mmCIF file with all atom_site columns, C-alpha atoms in Angstrom:
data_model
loop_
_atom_site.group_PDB
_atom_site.id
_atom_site.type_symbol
_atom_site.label_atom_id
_atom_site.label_alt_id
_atom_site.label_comp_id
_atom_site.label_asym_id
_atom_site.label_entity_id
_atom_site.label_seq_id
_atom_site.pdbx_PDB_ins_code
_atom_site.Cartn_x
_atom_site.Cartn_y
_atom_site.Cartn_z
_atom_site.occupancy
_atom_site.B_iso_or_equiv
_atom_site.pdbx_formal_charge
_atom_site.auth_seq_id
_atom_site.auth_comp_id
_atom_site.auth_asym_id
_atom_site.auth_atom_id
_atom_site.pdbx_PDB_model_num
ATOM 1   C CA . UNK M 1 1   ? 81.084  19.132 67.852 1.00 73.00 ? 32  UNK M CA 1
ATOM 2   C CA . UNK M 1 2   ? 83.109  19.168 70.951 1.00 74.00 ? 33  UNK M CA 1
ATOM 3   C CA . UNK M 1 3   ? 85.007  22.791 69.857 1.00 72.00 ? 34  UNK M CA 1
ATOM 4   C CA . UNK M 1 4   ? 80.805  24.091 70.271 1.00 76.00 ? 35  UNK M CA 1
ATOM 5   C CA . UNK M 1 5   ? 81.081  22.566 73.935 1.00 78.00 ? 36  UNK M CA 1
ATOM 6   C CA . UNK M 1 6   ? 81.451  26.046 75.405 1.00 79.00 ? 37  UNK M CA 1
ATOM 7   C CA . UNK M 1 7   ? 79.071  27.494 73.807 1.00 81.00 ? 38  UNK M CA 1
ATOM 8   C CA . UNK M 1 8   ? 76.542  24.960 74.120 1.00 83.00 ? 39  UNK M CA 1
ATOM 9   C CA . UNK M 1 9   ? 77.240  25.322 78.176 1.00 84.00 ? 40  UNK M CA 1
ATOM 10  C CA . UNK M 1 10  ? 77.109  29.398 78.076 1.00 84.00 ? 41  UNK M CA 1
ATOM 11  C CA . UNK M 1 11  ? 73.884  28.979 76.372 1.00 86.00 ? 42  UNK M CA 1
ATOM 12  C CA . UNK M 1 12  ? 72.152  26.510 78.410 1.00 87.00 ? 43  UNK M CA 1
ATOM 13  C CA . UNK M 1 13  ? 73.417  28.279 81.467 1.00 86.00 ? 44  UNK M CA 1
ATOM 14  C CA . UNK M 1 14  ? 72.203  32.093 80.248 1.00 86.00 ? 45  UNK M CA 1
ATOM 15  C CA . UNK M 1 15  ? 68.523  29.964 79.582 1.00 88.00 ? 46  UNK M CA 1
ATOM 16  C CA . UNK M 1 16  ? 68.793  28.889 83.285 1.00 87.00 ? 47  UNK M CA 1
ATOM 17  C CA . UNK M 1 17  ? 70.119  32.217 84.501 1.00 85.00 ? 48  UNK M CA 1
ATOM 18  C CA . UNK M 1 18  ? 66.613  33.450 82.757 1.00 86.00 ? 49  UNK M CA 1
ATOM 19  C CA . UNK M 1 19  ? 69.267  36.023 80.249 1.00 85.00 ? 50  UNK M CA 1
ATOM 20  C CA . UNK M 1 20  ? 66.905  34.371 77.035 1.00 86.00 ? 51  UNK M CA 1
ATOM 21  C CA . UNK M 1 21  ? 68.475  37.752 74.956 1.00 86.00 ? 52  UNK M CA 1
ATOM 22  C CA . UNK M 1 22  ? 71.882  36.648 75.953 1.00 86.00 ? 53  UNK M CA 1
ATOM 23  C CA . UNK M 1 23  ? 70.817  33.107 74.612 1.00 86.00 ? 54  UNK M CA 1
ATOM 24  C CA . UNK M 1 24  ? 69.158  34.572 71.302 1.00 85.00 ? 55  UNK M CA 1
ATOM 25  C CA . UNK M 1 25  ? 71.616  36.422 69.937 1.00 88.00 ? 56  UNK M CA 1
ATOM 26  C CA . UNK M 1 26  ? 74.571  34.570 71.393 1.00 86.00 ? 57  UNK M CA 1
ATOM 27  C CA . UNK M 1 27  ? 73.117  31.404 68.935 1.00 84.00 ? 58  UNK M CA 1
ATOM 28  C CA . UNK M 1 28  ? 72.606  34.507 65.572 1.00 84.00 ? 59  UNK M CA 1
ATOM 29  C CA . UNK M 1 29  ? 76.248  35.551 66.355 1.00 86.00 ? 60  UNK M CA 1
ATOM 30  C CA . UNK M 1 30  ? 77.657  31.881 66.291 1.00 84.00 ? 61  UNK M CA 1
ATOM 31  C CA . UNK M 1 31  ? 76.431  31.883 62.625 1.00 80.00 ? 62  UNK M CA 1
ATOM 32  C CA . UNK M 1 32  ? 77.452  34.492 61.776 1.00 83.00 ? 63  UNK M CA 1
ATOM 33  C CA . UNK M 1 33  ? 81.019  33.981 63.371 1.00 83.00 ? 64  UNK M CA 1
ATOM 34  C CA . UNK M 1 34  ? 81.570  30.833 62.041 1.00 81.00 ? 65  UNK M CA 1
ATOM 35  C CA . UNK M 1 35  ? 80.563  32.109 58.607 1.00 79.00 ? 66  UNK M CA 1
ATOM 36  C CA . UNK M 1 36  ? 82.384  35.441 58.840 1.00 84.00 ? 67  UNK M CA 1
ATOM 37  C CA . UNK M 1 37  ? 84.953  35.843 61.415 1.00 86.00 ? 68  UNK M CA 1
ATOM 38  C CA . UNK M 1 38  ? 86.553  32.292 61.602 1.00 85.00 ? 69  UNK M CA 1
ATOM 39  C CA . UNK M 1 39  ? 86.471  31.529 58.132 1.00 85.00 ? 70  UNK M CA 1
ATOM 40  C CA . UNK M 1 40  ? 87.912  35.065 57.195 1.00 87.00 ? 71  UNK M CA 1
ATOM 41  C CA . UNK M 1 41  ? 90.621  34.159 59.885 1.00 88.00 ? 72  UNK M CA 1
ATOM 42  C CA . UNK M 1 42  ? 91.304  30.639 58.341 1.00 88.00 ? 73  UNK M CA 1
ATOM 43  C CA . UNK M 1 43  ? 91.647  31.905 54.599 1.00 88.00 ? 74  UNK M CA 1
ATOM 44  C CA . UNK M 1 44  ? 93.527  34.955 55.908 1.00 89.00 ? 75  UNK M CA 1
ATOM 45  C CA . UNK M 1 45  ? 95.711  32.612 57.559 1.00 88.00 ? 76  UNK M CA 1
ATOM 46  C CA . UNK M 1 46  ? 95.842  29.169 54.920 1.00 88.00 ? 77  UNK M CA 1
ATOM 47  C CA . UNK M 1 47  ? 96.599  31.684 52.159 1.00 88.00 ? 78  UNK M CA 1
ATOM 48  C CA . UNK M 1 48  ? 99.442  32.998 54.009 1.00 87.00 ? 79  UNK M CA 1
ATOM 49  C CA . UNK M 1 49  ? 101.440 30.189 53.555 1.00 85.00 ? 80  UNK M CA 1
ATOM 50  C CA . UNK M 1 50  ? 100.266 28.386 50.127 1.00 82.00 ? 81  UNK M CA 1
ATOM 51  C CA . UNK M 1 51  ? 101.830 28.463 46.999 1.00 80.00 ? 82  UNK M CA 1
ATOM 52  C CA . UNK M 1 52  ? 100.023 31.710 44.938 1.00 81.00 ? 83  UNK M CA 1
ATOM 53  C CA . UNK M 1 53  ? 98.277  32.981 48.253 1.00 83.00 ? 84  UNK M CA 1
ATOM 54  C CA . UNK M 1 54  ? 94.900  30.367 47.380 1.00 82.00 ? 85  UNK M CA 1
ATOM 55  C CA . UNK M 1 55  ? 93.853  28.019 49.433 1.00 81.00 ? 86  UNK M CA 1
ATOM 56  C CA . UNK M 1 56  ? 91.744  24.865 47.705 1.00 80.00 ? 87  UNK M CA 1
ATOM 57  C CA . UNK M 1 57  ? 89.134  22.656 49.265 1.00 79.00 ? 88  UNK M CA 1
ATOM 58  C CA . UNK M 1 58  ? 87.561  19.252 48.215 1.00 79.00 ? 89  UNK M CA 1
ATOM 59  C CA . UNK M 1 59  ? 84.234  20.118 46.923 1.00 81.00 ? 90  UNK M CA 1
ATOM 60  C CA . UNK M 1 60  ? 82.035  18.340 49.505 1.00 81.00 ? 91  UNK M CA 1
ATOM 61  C CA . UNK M 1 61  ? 82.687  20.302 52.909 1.00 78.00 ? 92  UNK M CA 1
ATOM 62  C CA . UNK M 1 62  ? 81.918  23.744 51.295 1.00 78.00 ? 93  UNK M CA 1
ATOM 63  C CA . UNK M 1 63  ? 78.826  22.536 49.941 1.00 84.00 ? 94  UNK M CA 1
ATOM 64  C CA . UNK M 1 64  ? 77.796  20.534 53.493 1.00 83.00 ? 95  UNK M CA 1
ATOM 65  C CA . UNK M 1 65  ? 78.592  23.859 55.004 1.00 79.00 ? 96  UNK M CA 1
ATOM 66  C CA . UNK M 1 66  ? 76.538  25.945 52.982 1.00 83.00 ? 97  UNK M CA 1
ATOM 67  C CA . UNK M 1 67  ? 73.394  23.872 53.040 1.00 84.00 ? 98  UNK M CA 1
ATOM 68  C CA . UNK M 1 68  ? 73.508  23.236 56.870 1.00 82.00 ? 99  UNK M CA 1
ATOM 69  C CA . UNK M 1 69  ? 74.089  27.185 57.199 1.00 79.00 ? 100 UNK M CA 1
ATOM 70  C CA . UNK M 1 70  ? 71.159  27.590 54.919 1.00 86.00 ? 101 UNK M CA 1
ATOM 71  C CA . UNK M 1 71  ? 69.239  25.396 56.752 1.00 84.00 ? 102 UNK M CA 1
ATOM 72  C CA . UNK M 1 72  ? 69.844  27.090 60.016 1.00 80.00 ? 103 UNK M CA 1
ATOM 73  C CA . UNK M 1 73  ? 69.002  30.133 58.903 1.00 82.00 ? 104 UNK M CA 1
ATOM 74  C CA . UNK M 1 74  ? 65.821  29.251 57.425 1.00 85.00 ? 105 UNK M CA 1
ATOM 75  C CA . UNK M 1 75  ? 64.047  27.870 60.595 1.00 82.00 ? 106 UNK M CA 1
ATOM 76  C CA . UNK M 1 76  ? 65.448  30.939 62.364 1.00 78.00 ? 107 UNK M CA 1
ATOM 77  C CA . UNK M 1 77  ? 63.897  33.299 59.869 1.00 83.00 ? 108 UNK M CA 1
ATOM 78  C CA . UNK M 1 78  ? 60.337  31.134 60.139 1.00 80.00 ? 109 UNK M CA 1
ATOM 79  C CA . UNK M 1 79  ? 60.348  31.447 64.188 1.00 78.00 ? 110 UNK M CA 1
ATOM 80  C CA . UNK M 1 80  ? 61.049  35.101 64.012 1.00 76.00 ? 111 UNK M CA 1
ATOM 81  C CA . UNK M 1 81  ? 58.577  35.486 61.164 1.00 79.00 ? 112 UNK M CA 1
ATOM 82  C CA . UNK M 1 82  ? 56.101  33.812 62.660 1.00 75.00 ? 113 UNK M CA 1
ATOM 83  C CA . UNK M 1 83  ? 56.427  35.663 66.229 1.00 71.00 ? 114 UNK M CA 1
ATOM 84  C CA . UNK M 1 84  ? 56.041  38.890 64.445 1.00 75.00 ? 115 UNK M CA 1
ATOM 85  C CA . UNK M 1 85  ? 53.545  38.556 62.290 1.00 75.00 ? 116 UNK M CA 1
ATOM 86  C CA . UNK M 1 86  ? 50.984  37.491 64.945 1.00 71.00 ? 117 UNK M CA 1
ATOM 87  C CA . UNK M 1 87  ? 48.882  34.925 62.816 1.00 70.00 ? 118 UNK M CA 1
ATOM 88  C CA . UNK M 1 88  ? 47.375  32.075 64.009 1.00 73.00 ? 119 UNK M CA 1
ATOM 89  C CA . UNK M 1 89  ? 51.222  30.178 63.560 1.00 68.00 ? 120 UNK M CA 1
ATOM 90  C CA . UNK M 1 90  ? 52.211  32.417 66.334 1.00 71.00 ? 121 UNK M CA 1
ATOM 91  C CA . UNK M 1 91  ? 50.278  30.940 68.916 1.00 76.00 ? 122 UNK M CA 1
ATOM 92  C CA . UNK M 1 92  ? 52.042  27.263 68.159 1.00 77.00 ? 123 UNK M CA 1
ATOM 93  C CA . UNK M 1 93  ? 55.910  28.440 68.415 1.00 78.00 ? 124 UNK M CA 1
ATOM 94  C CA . UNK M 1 94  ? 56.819  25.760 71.028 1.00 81.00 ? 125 UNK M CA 1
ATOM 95  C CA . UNK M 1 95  ? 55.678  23.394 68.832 1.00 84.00 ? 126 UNK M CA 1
ATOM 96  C CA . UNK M 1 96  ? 57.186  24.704 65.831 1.00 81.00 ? 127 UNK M CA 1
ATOM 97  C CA . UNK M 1 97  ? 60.643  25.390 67.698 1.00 82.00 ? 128 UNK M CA 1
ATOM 98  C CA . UNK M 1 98  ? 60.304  21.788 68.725 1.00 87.00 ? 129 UNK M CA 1
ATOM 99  C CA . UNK M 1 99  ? 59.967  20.256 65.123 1.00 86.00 ? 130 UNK M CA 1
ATOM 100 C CA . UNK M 1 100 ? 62.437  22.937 63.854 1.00 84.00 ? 131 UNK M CA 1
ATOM 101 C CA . UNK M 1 101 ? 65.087  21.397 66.555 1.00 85.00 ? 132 UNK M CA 1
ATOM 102 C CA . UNK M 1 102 ? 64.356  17.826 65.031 1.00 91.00 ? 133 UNK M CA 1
ATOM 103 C CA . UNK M 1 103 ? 64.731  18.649 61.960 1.00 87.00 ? 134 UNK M CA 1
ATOM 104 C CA . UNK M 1 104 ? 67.875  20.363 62.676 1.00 85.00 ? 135 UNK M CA 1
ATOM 105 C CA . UNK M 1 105 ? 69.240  17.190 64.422 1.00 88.00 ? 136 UNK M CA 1
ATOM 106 C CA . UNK M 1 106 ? 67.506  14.675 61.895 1.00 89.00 ? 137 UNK M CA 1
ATOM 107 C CA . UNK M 1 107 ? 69.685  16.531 59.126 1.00 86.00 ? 138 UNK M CA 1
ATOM 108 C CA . UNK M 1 108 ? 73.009  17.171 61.400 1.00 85.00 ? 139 UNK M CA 1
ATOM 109 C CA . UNK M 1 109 ? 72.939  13.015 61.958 1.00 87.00 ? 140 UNK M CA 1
ATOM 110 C CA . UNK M 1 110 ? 72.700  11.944 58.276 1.00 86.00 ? 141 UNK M CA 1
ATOM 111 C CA . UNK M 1 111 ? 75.410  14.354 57.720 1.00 83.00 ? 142 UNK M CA 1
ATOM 112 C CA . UNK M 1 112 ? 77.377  13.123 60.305 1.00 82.00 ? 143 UNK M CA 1
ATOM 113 C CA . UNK M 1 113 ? 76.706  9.471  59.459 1.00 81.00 ? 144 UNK M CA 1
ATOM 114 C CA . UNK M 1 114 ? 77.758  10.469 56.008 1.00 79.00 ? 145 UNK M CA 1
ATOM 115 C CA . UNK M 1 115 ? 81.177  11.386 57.118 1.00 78.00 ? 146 UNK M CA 1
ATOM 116 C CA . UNK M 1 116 ? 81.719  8.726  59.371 1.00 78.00 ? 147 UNK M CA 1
ATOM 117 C CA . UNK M 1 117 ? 81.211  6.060  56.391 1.00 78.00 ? 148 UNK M CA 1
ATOM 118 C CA . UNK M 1 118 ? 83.690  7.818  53.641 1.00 71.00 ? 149 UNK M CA 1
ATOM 119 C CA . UNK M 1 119 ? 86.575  6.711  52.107 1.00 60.00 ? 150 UNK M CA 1
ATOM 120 C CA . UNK M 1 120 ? 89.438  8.266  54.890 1.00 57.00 ? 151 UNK M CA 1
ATOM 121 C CA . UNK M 1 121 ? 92.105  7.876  51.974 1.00 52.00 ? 152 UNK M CA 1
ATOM 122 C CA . UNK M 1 122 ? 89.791  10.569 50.248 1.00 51.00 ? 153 UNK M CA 1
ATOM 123 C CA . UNK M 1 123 ? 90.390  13.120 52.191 1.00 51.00 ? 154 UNK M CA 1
ATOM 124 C CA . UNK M 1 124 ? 94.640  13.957 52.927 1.00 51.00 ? 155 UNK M CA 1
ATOM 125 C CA . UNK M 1 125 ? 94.274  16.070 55.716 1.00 46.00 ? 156 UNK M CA 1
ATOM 126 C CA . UNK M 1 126 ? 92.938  13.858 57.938 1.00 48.00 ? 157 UNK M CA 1
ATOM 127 C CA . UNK M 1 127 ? 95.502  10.883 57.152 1.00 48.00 ? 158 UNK M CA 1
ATOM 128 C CA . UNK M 1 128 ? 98.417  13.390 57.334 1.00 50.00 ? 159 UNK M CA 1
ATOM 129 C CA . UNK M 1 129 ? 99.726  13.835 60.876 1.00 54.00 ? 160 UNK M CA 1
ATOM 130 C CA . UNK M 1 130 ? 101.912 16.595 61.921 1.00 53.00 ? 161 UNK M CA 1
ATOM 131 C CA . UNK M 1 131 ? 103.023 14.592 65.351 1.00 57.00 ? 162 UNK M CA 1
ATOM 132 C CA . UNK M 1 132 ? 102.426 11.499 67.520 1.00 60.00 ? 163 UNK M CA 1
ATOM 133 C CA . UNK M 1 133 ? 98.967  10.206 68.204 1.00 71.00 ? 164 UNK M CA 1
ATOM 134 C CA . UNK M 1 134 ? 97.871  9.597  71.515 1.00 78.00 ? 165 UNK M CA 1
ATOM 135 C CA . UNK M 1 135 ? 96.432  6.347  73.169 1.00 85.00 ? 166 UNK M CA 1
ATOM 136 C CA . UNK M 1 136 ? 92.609  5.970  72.857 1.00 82.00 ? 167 UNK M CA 1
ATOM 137 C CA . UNK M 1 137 ? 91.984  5.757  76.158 1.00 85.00 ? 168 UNK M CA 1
ATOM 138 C CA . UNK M 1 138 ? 94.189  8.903  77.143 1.00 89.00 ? 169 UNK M CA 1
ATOM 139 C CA . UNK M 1 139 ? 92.357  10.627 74.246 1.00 83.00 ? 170 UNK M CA 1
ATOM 140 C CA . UNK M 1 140 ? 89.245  9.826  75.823 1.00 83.00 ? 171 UNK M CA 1
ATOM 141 C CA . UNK M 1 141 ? 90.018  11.285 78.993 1.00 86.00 ? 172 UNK M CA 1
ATOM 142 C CA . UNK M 1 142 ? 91.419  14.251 77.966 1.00 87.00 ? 173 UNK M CA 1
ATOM 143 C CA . UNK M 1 143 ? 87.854  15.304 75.997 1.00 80.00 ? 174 UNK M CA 1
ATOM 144 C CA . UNK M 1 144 ? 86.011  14.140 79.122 1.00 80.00 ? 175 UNK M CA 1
ATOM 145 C CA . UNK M 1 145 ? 88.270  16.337 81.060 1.00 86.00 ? 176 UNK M CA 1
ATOM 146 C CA . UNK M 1 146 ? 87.688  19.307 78.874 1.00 81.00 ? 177 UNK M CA 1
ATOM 147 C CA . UNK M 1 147 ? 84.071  18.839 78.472 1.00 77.00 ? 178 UNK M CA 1
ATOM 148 C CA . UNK M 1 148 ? 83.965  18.911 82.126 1.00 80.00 ? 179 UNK M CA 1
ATOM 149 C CA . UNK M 1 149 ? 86.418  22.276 82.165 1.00 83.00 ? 180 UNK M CA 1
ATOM 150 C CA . UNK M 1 150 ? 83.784  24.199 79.209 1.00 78.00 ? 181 UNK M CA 1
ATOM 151 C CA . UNK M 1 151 ? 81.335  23.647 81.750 1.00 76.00 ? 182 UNK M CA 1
ATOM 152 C CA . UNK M 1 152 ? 83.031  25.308 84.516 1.00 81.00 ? 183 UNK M CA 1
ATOM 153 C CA . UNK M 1 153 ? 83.917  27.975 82.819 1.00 82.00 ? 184 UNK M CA 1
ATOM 154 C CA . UNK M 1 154 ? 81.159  28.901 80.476 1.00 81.00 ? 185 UNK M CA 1
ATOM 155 C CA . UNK M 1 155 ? 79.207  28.749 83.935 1.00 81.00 ? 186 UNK M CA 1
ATOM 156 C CA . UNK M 1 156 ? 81.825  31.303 85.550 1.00 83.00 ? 187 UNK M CA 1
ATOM 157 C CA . UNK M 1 157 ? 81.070  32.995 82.216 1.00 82.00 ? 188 UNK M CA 1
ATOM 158 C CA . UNK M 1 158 ? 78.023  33.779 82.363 1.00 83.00 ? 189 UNK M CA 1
ATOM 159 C CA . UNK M 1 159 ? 77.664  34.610 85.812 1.00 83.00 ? 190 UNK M CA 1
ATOM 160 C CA . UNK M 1 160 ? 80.272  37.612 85.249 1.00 84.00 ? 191 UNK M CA 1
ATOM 161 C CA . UNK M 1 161 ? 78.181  39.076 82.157 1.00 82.00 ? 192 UNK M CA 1
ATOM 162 C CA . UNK M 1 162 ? 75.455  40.744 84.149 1.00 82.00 ? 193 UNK M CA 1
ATOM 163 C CA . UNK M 1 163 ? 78.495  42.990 86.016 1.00 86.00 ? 194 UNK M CA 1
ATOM 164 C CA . UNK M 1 164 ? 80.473  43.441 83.451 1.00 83.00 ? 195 UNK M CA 1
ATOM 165 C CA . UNK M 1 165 ? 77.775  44.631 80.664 1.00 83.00 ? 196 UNK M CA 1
ATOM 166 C CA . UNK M 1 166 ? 76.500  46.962 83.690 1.00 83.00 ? 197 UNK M CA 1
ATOM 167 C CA . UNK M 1 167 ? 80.220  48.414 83.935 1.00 87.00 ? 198 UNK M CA 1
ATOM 168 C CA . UNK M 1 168 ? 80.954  48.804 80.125 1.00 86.00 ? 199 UNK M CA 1
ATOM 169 C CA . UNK M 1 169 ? 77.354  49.832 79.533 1.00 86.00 ? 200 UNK M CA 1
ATOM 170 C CA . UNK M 1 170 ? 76.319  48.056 77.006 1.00 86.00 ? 201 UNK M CA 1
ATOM 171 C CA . UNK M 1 171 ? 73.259  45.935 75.842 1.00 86.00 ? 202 UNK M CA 1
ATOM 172 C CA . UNK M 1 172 ? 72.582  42.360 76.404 1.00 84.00 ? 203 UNK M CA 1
ATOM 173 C CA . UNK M 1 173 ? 71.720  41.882 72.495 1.00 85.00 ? 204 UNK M CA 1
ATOM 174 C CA . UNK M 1 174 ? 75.016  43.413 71.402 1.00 86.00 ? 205 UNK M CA 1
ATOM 175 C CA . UNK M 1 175 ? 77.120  41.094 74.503 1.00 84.00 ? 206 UNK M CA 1
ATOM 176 C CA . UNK M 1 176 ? 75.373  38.092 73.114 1.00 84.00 ? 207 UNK M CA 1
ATOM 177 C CA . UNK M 1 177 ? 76.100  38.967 69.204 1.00 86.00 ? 208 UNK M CA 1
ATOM 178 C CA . UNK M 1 178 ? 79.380  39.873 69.615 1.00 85.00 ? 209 UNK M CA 1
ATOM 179 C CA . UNK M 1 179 ? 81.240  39.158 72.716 1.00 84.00 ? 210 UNK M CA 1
ATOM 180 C CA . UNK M 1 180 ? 79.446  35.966 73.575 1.00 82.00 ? 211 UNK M CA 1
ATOM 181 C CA . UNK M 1 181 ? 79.835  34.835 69.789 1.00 82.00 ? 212 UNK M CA 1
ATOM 182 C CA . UNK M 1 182 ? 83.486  35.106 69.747 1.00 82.00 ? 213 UNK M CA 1
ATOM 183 C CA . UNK M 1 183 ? 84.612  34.120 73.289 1.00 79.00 ? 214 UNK M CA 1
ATOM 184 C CA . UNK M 1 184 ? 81.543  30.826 72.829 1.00 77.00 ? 215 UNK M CA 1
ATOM 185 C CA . UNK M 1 185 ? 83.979  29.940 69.494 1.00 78.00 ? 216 UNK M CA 1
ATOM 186 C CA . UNK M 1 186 ? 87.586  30.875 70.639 1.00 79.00 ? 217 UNK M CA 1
ATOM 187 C CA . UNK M 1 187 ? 88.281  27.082 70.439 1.00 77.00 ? 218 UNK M CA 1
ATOM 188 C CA . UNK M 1 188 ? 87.111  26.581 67.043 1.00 79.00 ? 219 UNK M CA 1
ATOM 189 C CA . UNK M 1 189 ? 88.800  29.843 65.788 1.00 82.00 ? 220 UNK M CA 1
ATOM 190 C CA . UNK M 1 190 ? 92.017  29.085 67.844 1.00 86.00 ? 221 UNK M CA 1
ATOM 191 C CA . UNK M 1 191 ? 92.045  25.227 65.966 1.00 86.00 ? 222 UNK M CA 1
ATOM 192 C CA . UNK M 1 192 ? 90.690  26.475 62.038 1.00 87.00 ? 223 UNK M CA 1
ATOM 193 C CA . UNK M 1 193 ? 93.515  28.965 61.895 1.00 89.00 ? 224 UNK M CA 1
ATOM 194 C CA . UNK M 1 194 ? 95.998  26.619 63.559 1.00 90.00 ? 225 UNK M CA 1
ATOM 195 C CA . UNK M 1 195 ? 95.084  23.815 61.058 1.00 89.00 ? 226 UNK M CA 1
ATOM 196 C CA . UNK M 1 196 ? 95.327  26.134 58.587 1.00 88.00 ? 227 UNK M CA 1
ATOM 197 C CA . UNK M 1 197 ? 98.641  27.712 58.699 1.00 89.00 ? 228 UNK M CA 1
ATOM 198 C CA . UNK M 1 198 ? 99.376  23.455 58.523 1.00 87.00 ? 229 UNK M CA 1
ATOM 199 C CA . UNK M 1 199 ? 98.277  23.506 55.362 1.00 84.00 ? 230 UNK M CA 1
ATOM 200 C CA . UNK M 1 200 ? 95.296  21.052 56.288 1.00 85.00 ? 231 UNK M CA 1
ATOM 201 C CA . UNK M 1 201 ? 92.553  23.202 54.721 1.00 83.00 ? 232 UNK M CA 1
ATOM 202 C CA . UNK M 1 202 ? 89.315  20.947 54.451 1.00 81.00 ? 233 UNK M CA 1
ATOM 203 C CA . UNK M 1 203 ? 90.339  20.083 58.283 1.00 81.00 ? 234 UNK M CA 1
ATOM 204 C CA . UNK M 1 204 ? 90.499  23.739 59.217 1.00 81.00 ? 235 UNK M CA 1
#
């Protein structure tokens, strides 16, 4: 949740900077970054370094991943469905975006609560630490502090797009796909592939 900081910020700014393309496709790119690029990256990287090049997961993550991916991709499809068809759904999409969004977060909380109430033991990588663990309260701060520091920056961010797509000459659709995408989940790909040359594969 906090690695998707930044590019929760560059989003919300590029909706208040009125750049609703940059938006759009920055949030299709993020899916399909996190389900092509980073996790390409990580079992690039995992397999690298365990025994017979494979890297093995507990069963549960991949599945959780899947579904919520599914999930996501589904309402997607139904908003874009329903703005091009031009039935009598289309006239209603703030309302459907709206109970698409709940659902989303309905289903992202019982997921999250299911996590939060397993058995630690059962899963190694997160008992195994590779060095010392900081106080809570310093922890604390330090995620405050970088919460605050995504928001600088993905504001900086997305302030420099407008001149820099105008100087590369490209489009807004293809900045928010790709560029946007990648530099909105550095963190996250930066951390799986870490975490995975570790060895900690249902972490990464």
């Amino acid at each position: 949740t906090l690695g998707n900081l930044p590019e929760l910020f560059i989003v919300l700014f590029a909706l208040s900077a009125g750049e609703l393309v940059v938006a759009q496709f920055s949030i299709l790119g993020s899916l399909f970054a996190n389900a092509l690029l980073v996790l390409g990256l990580t079992i690039a990287a995992g397999s690298a370094t365990q025994r017979g090049g494979t890297m093995s997961f507990g069963a549960r993550l991949p599945n959780d991943t899947a579904t919520l991916l599914l999930l996501a991709v589904f309402l997607i499809s139904i908003l874009g469905l329903s703005d091009q068809v031009g039935d009598s759904a289309s006239h209603h999409q703030v309302e459907i975006s709206v109970v698409g969004a709940i659902c989303l977060l309905v289903v992202y909380a019982a997921w999250l609560g299911g996590y939060l109430r397993s058995d630690k033991t059962s899963e190694a990588a997160l008992v195994e630490s590779k060095h010392g663990a900081l106080p809570f309260q310093l922890a604390i701060v330090l995620l405050a502090v970088s919460g605050i520091a995504a928001a600088f920056v993905s504001d900086w961010f997305v302030h420099a797009l407008d001149p820099a797509v105008e100087a590369i000459g490209i489009s807004k659709a293809f900045t928010g796909l790709v560029i946007v995408a990648i530099a909105g989940n550095a963190v996250e790909n930066v951390v799986a592939v870490q975490l995975a040359l570790k060895g900690q594969n249902d972490l990464a």
